[in-house]
Coordinates of C-alpha atoms and ligand atoms in Angstrom, one line a residue:
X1 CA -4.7 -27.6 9.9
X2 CA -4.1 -26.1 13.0
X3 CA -2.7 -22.7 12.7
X4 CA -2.9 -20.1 15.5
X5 CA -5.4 -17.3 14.1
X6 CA -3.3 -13.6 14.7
X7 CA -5.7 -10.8 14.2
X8 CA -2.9 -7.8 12.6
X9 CA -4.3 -4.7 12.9
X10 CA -0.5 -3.4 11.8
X11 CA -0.4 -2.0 8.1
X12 CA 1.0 -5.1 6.4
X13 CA 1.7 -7.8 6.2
X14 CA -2.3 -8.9 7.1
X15 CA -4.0 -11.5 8.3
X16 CA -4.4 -14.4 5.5
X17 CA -6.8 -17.5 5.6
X18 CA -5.9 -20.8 5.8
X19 CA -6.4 -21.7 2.5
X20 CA -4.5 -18.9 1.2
X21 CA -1.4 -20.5 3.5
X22 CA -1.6 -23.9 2.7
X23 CA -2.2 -22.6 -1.6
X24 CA 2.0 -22.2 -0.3
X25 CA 2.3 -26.0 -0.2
X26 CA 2.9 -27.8 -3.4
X27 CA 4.9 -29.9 -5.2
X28 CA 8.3 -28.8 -6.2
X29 CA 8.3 -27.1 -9.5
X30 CA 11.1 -25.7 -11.4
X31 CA 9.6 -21.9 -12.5
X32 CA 10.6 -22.3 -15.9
X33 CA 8.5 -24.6 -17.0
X34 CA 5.4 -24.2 -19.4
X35 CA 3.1 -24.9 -16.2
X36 CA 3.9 -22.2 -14.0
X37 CA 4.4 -19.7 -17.0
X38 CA 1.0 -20.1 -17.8
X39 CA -0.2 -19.6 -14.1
X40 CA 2.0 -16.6 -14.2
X41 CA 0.3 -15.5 -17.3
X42 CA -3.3 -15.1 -15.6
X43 CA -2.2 -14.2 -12.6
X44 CA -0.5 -11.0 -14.5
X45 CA -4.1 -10.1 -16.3
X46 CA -5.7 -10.3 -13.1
X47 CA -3.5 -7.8 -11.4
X48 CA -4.8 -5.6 -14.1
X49 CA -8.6 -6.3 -14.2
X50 CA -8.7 -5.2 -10.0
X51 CA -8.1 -2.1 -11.3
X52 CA -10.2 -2.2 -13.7
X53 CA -7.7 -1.6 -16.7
X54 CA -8.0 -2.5 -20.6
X55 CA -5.6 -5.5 -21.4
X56 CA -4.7 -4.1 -24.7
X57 CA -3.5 -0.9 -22.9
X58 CA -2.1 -1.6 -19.1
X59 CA -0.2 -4.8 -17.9
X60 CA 1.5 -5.6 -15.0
X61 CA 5.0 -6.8 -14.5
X62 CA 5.9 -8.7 -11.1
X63 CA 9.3 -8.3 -9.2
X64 CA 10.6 -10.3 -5.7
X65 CA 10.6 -7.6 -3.3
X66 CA 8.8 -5.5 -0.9
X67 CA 6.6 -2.6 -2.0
X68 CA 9.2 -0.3 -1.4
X69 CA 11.0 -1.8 -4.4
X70 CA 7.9 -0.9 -6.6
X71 CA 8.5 2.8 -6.0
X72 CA 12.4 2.6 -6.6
X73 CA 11.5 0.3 -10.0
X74 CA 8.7 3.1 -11.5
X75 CA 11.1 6.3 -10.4
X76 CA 14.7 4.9 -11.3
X77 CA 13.3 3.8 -15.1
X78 CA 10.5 6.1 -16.0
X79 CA 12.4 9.2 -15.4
X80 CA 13.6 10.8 -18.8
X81 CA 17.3 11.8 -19.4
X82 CA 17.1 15.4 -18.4
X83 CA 13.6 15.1 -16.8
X84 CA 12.9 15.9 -13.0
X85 CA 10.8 14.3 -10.8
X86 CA 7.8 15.7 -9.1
X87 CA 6.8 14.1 -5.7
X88 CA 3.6 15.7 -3.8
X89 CA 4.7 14.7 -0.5
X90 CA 2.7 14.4 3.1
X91 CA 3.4 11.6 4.7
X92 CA 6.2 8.8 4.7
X93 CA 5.6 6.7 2.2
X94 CA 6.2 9.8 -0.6
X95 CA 9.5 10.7 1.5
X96 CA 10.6 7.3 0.4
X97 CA 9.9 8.5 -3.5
X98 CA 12.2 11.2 -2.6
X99 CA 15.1 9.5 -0.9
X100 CA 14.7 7.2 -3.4
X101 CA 15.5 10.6 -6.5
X102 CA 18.4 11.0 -3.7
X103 CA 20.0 7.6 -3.7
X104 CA 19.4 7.7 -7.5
X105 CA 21.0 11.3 -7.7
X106 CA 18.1 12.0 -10.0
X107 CA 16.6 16.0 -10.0
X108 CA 13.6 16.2 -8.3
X109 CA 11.1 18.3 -6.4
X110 CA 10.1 17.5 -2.6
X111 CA 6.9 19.4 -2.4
X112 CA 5.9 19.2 0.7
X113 CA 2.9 19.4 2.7
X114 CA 2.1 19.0 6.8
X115 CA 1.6 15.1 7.3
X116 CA -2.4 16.0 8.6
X117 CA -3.3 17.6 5.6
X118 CA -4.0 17.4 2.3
X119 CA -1.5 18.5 -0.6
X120 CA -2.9 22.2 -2.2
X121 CA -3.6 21.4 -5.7
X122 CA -2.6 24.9 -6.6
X123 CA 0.8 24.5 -5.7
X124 CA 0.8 21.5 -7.8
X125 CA 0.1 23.4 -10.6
X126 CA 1.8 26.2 -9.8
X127 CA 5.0 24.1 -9.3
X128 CA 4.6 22.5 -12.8
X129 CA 4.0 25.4 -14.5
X130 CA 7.3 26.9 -13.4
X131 CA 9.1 23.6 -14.0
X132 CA 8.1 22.5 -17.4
X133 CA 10.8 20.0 -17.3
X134 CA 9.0 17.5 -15.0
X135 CA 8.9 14.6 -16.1
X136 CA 7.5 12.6 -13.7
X137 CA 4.8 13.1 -11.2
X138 CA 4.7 10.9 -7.5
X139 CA 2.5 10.8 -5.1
X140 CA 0.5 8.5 -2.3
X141 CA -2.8 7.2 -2.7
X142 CA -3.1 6.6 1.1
X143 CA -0.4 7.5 3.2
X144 CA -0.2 4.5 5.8
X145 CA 1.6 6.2 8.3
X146 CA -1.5 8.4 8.7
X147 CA -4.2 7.3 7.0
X148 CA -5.2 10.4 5.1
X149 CA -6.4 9.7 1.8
X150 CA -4.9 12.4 -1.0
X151 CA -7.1 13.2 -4.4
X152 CA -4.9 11.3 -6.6
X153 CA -7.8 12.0 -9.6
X154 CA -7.1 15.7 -9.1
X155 CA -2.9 15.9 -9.3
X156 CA -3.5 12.8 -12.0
X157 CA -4.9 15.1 -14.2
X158 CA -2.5 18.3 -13.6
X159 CA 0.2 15.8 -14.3
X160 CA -1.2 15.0 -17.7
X161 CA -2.3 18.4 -18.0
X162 CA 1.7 19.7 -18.1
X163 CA 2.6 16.5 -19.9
X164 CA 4.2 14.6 -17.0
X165 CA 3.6 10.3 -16.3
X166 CA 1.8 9.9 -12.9
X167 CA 2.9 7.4 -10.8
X168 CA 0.9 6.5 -7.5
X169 CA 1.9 4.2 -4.4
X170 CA -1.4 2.7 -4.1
X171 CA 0.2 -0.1 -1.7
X172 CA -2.5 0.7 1.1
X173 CA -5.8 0.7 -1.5
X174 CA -5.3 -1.6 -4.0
X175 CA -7.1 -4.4 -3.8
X176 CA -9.0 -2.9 -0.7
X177 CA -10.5 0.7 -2.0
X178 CA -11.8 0.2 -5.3
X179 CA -9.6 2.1 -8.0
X180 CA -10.3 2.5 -12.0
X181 CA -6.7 3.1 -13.4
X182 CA -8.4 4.8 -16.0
X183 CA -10.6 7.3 -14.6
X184 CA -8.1 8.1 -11.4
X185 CA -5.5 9.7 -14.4
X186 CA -3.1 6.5 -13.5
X187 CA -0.2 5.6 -15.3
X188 CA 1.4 3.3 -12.7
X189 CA 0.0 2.0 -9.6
X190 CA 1.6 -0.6 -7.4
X191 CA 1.0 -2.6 -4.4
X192 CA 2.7 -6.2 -3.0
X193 CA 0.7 -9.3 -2.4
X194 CA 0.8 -9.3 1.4
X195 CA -1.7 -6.2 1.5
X196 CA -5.0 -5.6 0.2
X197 CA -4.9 -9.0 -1.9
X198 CA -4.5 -10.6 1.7
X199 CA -1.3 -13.1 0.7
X200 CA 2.4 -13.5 1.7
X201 CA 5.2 -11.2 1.5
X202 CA 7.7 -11.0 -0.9
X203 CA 5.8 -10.5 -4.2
X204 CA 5.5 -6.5 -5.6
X205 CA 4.0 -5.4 -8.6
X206 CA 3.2 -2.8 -10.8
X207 CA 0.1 -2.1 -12.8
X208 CA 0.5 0.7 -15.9
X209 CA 0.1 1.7 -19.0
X210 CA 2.2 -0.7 -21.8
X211 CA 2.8 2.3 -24.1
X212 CA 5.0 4.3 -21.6
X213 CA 6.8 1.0 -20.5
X214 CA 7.9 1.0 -24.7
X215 CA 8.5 4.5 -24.2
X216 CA 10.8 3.6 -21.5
X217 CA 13.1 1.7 -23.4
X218 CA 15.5 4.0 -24.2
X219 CA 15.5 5.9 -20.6
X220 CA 18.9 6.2 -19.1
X221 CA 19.4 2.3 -17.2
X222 CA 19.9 3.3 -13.7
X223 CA 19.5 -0.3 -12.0
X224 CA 19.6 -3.6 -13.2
X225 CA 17.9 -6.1 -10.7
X226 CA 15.2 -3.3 -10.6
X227 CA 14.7 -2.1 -14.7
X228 CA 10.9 -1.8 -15.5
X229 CA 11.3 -1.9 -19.0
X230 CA 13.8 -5.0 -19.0
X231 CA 11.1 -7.2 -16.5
X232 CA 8.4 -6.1 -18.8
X233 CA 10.1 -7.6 -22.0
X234 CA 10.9 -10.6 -20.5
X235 CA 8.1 -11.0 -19.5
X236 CA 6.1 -10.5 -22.7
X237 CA 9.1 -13.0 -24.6
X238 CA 9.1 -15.6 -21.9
X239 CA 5.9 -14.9 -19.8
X240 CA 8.0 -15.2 -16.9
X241 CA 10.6 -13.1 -14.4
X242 CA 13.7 -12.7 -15.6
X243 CA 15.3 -14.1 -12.3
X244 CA 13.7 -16.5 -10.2
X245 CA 10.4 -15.5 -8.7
X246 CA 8.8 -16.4 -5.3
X247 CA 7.4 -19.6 -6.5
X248 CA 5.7 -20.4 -3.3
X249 CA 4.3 -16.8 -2.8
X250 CA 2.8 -16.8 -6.1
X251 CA 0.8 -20.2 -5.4
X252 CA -0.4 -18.3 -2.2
X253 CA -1.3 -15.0 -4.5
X254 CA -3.7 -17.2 -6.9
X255 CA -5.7 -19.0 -4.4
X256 CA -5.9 -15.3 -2.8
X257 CA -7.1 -14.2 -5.9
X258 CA -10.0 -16.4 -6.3
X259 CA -10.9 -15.3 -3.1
X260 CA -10.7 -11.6 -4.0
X261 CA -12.8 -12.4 -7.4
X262 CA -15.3 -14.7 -5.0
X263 CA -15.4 -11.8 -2.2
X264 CA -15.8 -9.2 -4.6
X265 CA -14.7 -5.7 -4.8
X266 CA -17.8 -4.3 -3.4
X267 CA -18.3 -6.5 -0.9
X268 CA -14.7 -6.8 0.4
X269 CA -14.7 -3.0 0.6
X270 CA -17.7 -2.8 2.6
X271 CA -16.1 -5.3 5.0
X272 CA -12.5 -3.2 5.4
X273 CA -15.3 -0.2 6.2
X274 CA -17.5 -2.1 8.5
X275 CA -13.9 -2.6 10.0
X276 CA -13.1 0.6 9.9
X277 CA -15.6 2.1 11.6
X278 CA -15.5 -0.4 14.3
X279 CA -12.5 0.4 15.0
X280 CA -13.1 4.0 15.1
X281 CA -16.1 3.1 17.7
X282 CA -14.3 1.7 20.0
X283 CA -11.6 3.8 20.0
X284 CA -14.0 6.4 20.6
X285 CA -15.5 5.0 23.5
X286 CA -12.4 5.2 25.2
X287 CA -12.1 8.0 24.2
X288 CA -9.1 8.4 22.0
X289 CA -8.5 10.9 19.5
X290 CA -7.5 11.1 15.7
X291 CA -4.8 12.2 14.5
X292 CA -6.1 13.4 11.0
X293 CA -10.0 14.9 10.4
X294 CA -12.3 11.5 10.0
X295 CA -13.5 13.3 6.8
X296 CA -9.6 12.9 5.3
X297 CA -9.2 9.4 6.3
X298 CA -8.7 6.5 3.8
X299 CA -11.1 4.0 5.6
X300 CA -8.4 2.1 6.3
X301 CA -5.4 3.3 8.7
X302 CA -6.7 4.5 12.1
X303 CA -4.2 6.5 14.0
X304 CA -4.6 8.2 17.3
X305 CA -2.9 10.1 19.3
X306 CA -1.2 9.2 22.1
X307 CA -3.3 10.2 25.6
X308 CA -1.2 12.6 28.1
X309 CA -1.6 10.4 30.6
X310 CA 1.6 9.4 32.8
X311 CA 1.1 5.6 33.0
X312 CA 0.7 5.4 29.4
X313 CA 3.3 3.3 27.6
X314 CA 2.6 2.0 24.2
X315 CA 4.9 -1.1 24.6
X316 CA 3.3 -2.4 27.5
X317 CA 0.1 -2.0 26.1
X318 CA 1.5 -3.5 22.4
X319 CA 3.0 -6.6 24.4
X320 CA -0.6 -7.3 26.6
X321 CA -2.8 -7.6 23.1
X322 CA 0.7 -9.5 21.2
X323 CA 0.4 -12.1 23.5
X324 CA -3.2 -12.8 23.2
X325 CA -3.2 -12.5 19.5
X326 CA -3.7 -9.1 18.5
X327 CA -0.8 -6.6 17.0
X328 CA -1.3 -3.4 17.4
X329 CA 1.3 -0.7 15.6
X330 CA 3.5 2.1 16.0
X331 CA 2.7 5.3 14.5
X332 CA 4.6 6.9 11.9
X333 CA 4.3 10.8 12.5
X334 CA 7.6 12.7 13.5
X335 CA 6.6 15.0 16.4
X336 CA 3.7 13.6 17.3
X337 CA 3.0 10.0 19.4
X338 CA 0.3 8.3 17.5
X339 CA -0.6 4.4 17.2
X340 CA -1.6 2.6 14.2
X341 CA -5.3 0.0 13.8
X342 CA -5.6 -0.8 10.6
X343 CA -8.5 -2.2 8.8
X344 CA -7.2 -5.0 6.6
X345 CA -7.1 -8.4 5.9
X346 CA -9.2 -11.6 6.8
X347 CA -10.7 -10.4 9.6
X348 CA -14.4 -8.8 9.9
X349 CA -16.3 -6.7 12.3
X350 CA -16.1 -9.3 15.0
X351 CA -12.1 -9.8 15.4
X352 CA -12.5 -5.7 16.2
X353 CA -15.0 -6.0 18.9
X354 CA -12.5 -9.1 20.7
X355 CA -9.7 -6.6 19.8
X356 CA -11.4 -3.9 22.1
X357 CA -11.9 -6.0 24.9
X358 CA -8.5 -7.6 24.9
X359 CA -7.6 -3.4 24.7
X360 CA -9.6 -1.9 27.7
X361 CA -7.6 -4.9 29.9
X362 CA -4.2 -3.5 29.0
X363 CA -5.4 -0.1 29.8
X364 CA -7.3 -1.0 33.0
X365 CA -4.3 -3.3 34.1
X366 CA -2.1 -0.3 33.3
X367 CA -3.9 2.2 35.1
X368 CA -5.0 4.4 31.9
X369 CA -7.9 6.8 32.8
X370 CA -10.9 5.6 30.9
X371 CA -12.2 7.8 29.2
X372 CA -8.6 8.9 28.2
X373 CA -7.4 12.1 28.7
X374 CA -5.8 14.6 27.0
X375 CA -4.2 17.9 28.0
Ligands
PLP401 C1 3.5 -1.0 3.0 C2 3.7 0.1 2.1 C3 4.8 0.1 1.2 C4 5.8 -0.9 1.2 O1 6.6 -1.0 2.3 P1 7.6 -2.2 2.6 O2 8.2 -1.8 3.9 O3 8.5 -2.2 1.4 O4 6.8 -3.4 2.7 C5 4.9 1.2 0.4 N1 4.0 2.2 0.3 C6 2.9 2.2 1.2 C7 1.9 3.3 1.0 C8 2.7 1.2 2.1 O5 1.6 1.2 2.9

């Protein structure tokens, strides 16, 4: 095996191991047999167990897709006829939710917040106390295009409170930040195997409760391909997809999964810290700054600003560490020019430091004041 190692410091997909890529290379294998069902079957009760759910109570039901597809599946077939949606929006990833109510022409509140701060939990409440027919409640664990980490415990339990199902894009955590479906006032979480679980793209799922799937059942059908309740059942009759599932990708998902059990979830979230904060060193030593209060921040999605310096050009800088192995990403903040490290996948501590050195060449090449400046 000789497979160039890129360090992505992008959101997703991450860096994977080499066992994880070559878990992709197998023998041909028709999906619907016996074999992979059963592979399909533990995979499934895994999902559930990393977030530490009951089996009698939460499953998890797969689709072929990106994550974004996991937010269209849990708002298109969860919503009740005559039900609105709730999303607590501030950041991208929720503005998705709510073009997604758009596309779907489905009632819903955009309640929105500044992208650098955190929702107010009293307008939560206030807004569902005024709207008693919310049905649904949306929000983002951590907002990727910021980092900032909302209390999804707190507007779990005000969703509950005024009798509405929570969902939560916990595509950034999962598998990374350690999350108790229980306790955090989950009803759906979600995340795709090329994140936190560290495998390929292409693979999505969602993790909730099995009594609101049933409940579901009856919902007004607003997609076919993407139908929560319909994957679910053929699922539990079959054990598998209804259509034909990422075979390869779901090879590469269960060897990462024995690394993820092997790792551990304490230790693998002490490594996406260590990370973390040695990214946030160096960044500091040059002295960039963030775009969201370090106390707010995930402890996984670094952005900074932008320095107000004129030779400053993200491209150039993006295309010096590309070429030598490390991505770097664009920010996602209208209004305001931020860049992107983030802190997962295979990598540890010691990818960051090569990453900084590789980093302070592209600004010294470029003529960037060191320590940058700012206006
Ligand atoms: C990556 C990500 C998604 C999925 O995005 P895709 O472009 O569909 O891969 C959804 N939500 C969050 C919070 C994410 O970080």
């Amino acid at each position: 095996m000789n497979i160039k190692r890129n360090i992505l410091l992008n959101p997703g997909p991450s860096t994977t191991t080499d066992t994880v890529k070559m878990a992709q290379v197998v023998p041909d294998i028709c999906p619907r047999e016996k074999e992979f069902a059963n592979l399909m079957k533990g995979l499934r009760e895994d999902l559930v167990k990393i977030v530490h759910g009951d089996l009698d109570k939460y499953t998890s039901v797969l689709f072929c897709g990106s994550g974004t597809l996991n937010i269209d599946v849990c708002i298109n077939s969860l919503l009740a006829e005559g039900k609105k949606a709730l999303v607590v929006n501030n950041g991208a990833y929720s503005t998705r939710a709510v073009e997604i109510c758009q596309y779907y022409g489905l009632p819903y509140i955009d309640l929105r917040f500044p992208v650098d701060q955190l929702p107010d939990l009293s307008k939560v409440e206030e807004t569902l106390k005024s709207n008693p027919d919310i049905g649904l409640v949306h929000t983002t664990h951590n907002e990727t295009g910021t980092g900032i980490l909302n209390p999804i415990r707190e507007i779990g339990s005000l969703a509950h409170q005024y009798g509405a199902i929570f969902t939560v894009d916990t595509t950034s955590t999962l598998a990374m930040r350690p999350i108790d479906i229980e306790k955090d006032q989950i009803d759906f979480c979600m995340a795709s195997a090329q994140k936190g679980l560290m495998a390929m793209t292409g693979l999505s799922f969602i993790i909730g409760k099995r009594e609101l799937i049933e409940a579901s059942k009856d919902y007004p059908k607003r997609s076919y391909y993407c139908n929560l309740y319909l994957q679910y059942e053929f699922f539990e009759k079959t054990g598998e997809m209804h259509f034909t599932p990422p075979v390869q990708t779901i090879y590469a998902l269960l060897q990462a999964l024995k690394e993820y059990w092997a790792e551990g979830e304490a230790a693998k979230w002490a490594r996406h810290t260590r990370i973390f904060h040695a990214l946030h060193d160096g960044l500091d030593k040059l002295g960039f700054k963030d775009a969201v209060r370090r106390e707010w921040q995930s402890g996984l999605v670094v952005s900074a600003r932008y320095p107000d310096d004129p030779n400053w050009d993200f491209e150039k800088i993006h295309d010096y560490c590309y070429e030598r192995g490390f991505t770097i990403y664009p920010g996602k903040i209208s209004g305001a020019n931020t860049f992107r490290l983030c802190a997962l996948g295979a990598i540890d501590e010691k990818d960051i430091q090569d990453f900084f050195v590789v980093f302070r060449e592209a600004l010294e090449l470029n003529q960037i004041q060191i320590p940058v400046v700012y206006q």
